[in-house]
Coordinates of N, CA and C in Angstrom, one line a residue:
M1 N 20.4 69.8 -28.2 CA 21.2 71.0 -28.2 C 22.5 70.6 -28.9
A2 N 23.2 71.6 -29.5 CA 24.4 71.4 -30.2 C 25.0 72.8 -30.4
L3 N 26.2 72.8 -31.0 CA 26.8 74.1 -31.4 C 27.0 74.2 -32.9
S4 N 26.8 75.4 -33.3 CA 27.0 75.8 -34.7 C 28.2 76.7 -34.9
K5 N 29.1 76.2 -35.7 CA 30.3 77.0 -36.0 C 31.0 76.3 -37.2
Q6 N 31.4 77.2 -38.1 CA 32.1 76.7 -39.3 C 33.6 76.4 -38.9
I7 N 34.1 75.2 -39.1 CA 35.5 74.9 -38.9 C 36.0 74.1 -40.1
T8 N 37.1 74.6 -40.7 CA 37.7 73.9 -41.8 C 39.0 73.3 -41.3
Y9 N 39.0 72.0 -41.5 CA 40.1 71.2 -41.0 C 41.3 71.2 -42.0
D10 N 42.4 70.7 -41.6 CA 43.6 70.7 -42.5 C 43.4 69.9 -43.8
N11 N 42.5 68.9 -43.8 CA 42.3 68.2 -45.0 C 41.3 68.8 -45.9
G12 N 40.8 70.0 -45.6 CA 39.9 70.8 -46.4 C 38.4 70.6 -46.1
T13 N 38.1 69.6 -45.2 CA 36.7 69.3 -44.8 C 36.2 70.4 -43.9
T14 N 35.0 70.8 -44.1 CA 34.4 71.8 -43.3 C 33.2 71.2 -42.5
A15 N 33.2 71.5 -41.2 CA 32.1 71.0 -40.4 C 31.4 72.2 -39.7
S16 N 30.1 72.1 -39.6 CA 29.3 73.2 -39.0 C 28.4 72.8 -37.8
Y17 N 28.3 71.5 -37.5 CA 27.4 71.0 -36.5 C 28.3 70.2 -35.5
H18 N 28.2 70.6 -34.2 CA 29.1 70.0 -33.2 C 28.2 69.6 -32.0
R19 N 28.3 68.3 -31.7 CA 27.3 67.8 -30.7 C 28.1 66.9 -29.7
I20 N 27.7 67.1 -28.4 CA 28.3 66.2 -27.4 C 27.6 64.8 -27.5
D21 N 28.4 63.8 -27.8 CA 27.9 62.4 -27.9 C 28.4 61.5 -26.9
G22 N 29.2 62.0 -26.0 CA 29.8 61.1 -25.0 C 30.2 61.9 -23.7
L23 N 29.9 61.3 -22.6 CA 30.2 62.0 -21.3 C 30.9 60.9 -20.4
L24 N 31.9 61.3 -19.7 CA 32.6 60.5 -18.8 C 32.7 61.3 -17.5
V25 N 32.0 60.9 -16.4 CA 32.0 61.6 -15.2 C 32.8 60.9 -14.1
H26 N 33.7 61.6 -13.5 CA 34.4 61.1 -12.3 C 34.0 62.0 -11.1
C27 N 33.2 61.4 -10.2 CA 32.7 62.1 -9.0 C 33.8 62.2 -8.0
H28 N 34.0 63.4 -7.4 CA 35.0 63.5 -6.3 C 34.3 63.3 -5.0
P29 N 34.9 62.6 -4.1 CA 34.3 62.3 -2.8 C 34.0 63.5 -2.0
D30 N 34.7 64.6 -2.2 CA 34.5 65.8 -1.3 C 33.5 66.7 -1.9
N31 N 33.6 67.0 -3.3 CA 32.7 68.0 -3.9 C 32.9 67.9 -5.4
G32 N 31.9 68.0 -6.1 CA 31.9 68.2 -7.6 C 32.4 66.9 -8.3
A33 N 32.8 67.2 -9.6 CA 33.2 66.1 -10.4 C 34.1 66.6 -11.6
T34 N 34.9 65.7 -12.1 CA 35.6 66.0 -13.4 C 34.8 65.3 -14.5
V35 N 34.5 66.1 -15.5 CA 33.7 65.6 -16.6 C 34.5 65.7 -17.9
T36 N 34.5 64.7 -18.7 CA 35.1 64.7 -20.1 C 34.0 64.6 -21.1
A37 N 33.8 65.6 -21.9 CA 32.7 65.5 -22.9 C 33.4 65.3 -24.3
T38 N 32.9 64.3 -25.0 CA 33.4 64.1 -26.4 C 32.5 64.9 -27.4
L39 N 33.1 65.8 -28.0 CA 32.4 66.7 -29.0 C 32.6 66.2 -30.4
Y40 N 31.6 65.7 -31.0 CA 31.6 65.2 -32.4 C 31.3 66.3 -33.4
S41 N 32.1 66.4 -34.4 CA 31.8 67.5 -35.4 C 31.4 66.8 -36.7
Y42 N 30.3 67.3 -37.3 CA 29.7 66.8 -38.5 C 29.6 67.9 -39.6
I43 N 29.6 67.5 -40.8 CA 29.5 68.4 -41.9 C 28.3 69.4 -41.7
T44 N 27.1 68.8 -41.5 CA 25.9 69.6 -41.2 C 25.1 68.8 -40.2
E45 N 24.1 69.5 -39.7 CA 23.1 68.8 -38.8 C 22.3 67.7 -39.6
D46 N 22.0 68.0 -40.8 CA 21.2 67.1 -41.7 C 22.0 65.8 -41.9
T47 N 23.3 65.9 -42.1 CA 24.1 64.7 -42.4 C 24.2 63.8 -41.1
R48 N 24.3 64.5 -39.9 CA 24.2 63.7 -38.7 C 22.9 63.1 -38.5
A49 N 21.8 63.8 -38.7 CA 20.5 63.3 -38.5 C 20.2 62.1 -39.4
A50 N 20.7 62.1 -40.6 CA 20.4 61.1 -41.6 C 21.4 60.0 -41.5
N51 N 22.3 60.0 -40.5 CA 23.4 59.0 -40.4 C 24.1 58.9 -41.7
A52 N 24.3 60.0 -42.4 CA 24.9 60.0 -43.7 C 26.4 60.1 -43.7
G53 N 26.9 60.2 -42.5 CA 28.4 60.3 -42.5 C 28.9 60.2 -41.0
A54 N 30.1 59.7 -40.9 CA 30.7 59.7 -39.6 C 31.2 61.1 -39.2
P55 N 31.4 61.3 -38.0 CA 31.9 62.6 -37.6 C 33.2 62.9 -38.4
V56 N 33.5 64.1 -38.7 CA 34.7 64.5 -39.4 C 35.8 64.7 -38.4
S57 N 35.4 64.9 -37.1 CA 36.4 65.2 -36.1 C 35.8 64.9 -34.7
T58 N 36.6 64.5 -33.8 CA 36.1 64.4 -32.4 C 37.2 65.1 -31.5
V59 N 36.7 65.7 -30.4 CA 37.6 66.4 -29.5 C 37.1 66.1 -28.1
A60 N 38.0 65.8 -27.2 CA 37.6 65.6 -25.8 C 37.9 66.9 -25.0
V61 N 36.9 67.4 -24.3 CA 37.0 68.6 -23.4 C 36.8 68.1 -22.0
T62 N 37.8 68.4 -21.1 CA 37.7 68.0 -19.7 C 37.5 69.3 -18.9
T63 N 36.6 69.2 -17.9 CA 36.4 70.4 -17.1 C 36.0 69.9 -15.7
E64 N 36.1 70.8 -14.7 CA 35.7 70.5 -13.4 C 34.3 71.1 -13.2
L65 N 33.4 70.4 -12.4 CA 32.1 70.9 -12.2 C 31.8 70.8 -10.7
T66 N 31.0 71.8 -10.2 CA 30.6 71.8 -8.8 C 29.4 70.8 -8.6
D67 N 29.1 70.4 -7.4 CA 28.0 69.6 -7.1 C 26.7 70.1 -7.8
E68 N 26.5 71.4 -7.7 CA 25.3 72.0 -8.2 C 25.2 71.8 -9.8
Q69 N 26.4 72.0 -10.4 CA 26.4 71.8 -11.9 C 26.2 70.3 -12.2
V70 N 26.8 69.4 -11.5 CA 26.6 68.0 -11.7 C 25.1 67.6 -11.6
N71 N 24.5 68.2 -10.6 CA 23.1 67.8 -10.3 C 22.1 68.6 -11.1
G72 N 22.6 69.5 -12.0 CA 21.7 70.3 -12.9 C 21.6 69.6 -14.3
N73 N 21.4 70.4 -15.3 CA 21.4 70.0 -16.6 C 22.8 69.9 -17.1
L74 N 23.3 68.7 -17.1 CA 24.8 68.4 -17.3 C 25.2 68.8 -18.8
R75 N 24.4 68.4 -19.7 CA 24.7 68.8 -21.1 C 24.7 70.3 -21.3
E76 N 23.7 71.0 -20.8 CA 23.6 72.4 -21.0 C 24.8 73.1 -20.3
T77 N 25.2 72.6 -19.1 CA 26.4 73.2 -18.4 C 27.6 73.0 -19.2
L78 N 27.8 71.8 -19.8 CA 29.0 71.5 -20.6 C 29.1 72.3 -21.9
Y79 N 27.9 72.5 -22.6 CA 27.9 73.3 -23.8 C 28.4 74.8 -23.4
A80 N 27.9 75.3 -22.2 CA 28.3 76.6 -21.8 C 29.8 76.7 -21.5
K81 N 30.3 75.6 -20.9 CA 31.7 75.6 -20.6 C 32.6 75.5 -21.9
I82 N 32.1 74.7 -22.8 CA 32.8 74.6 -24.1 C 32.8 76.0 -24.8
K83 N 31.7 76.7 -24.8 CA 31.6 78.0 -25.4 C 32.4 79.0 -24.7
A84 N 32.8 78.8 -23.5 CA 33.7 79.7 -22.8 C 35.2 79.6 -23.2
L85 N 35.5 78.5 -23.9 CA 36.9 78.3 -24.4 C 37.1 79.2 -25.5
P86 N 38.3 79.8 -25.6 CA 38.6 80.7 -26.7 C 38.3 80.2 -28.1
E87 N 38.6 79.0 -28.4 CA 38.4 78.4 -29.7 C 36.9 78.2 -30.1
W88 N 36.0 78.3 -29.1 CA 34.6 78.0 -29.3 C 33.8 79.3 -28.9
A89 N 34.4 80.4 -28.6 CA 33.7 81.6 -28.1 C 32.7 82.1 -29.1
D90 N 32.9 81.9 -30.4 CA 31.9 82.5 -31.4 C 30.9 81.4 -31.9
A91 N 30.9 80.3 -31.2 CA 29.9 79.2 -31.5 C 28.5 79.7 -31.1
D92 N 27.5 79.3 -31.8 CA 26.1 79.5 -31.5 C 25.4 78.2 -31.1
D93 N 24.4 78.4 -30.2 CA 23.6 77.2 -29.8 C 22.7 76.9 -31.0
C94 N 22.4 75.6 -31.2 CA 21.5 75.2 -32.2 C 20.8 73.9 -31.8

């Protein structure tokens, strides 16, 4: 799973494929967890798959999760949380 969205950066580079490639989970003793997902942005899915280029950008997204979310499909939950952010609201699953 990944996100598809055209983003043009200040240096003129455009990325259209964004994938979570890192997760850091801090479990809370009482309930849930804080999760930081590192979202890597690539020019295209093909360039990422071919290892033809490093990510053009990375961004860390931190969110709180309930026990149910932590024990479910963590990546799917995080993609949904990222898409709920205003700057990612028009991203599509891919």
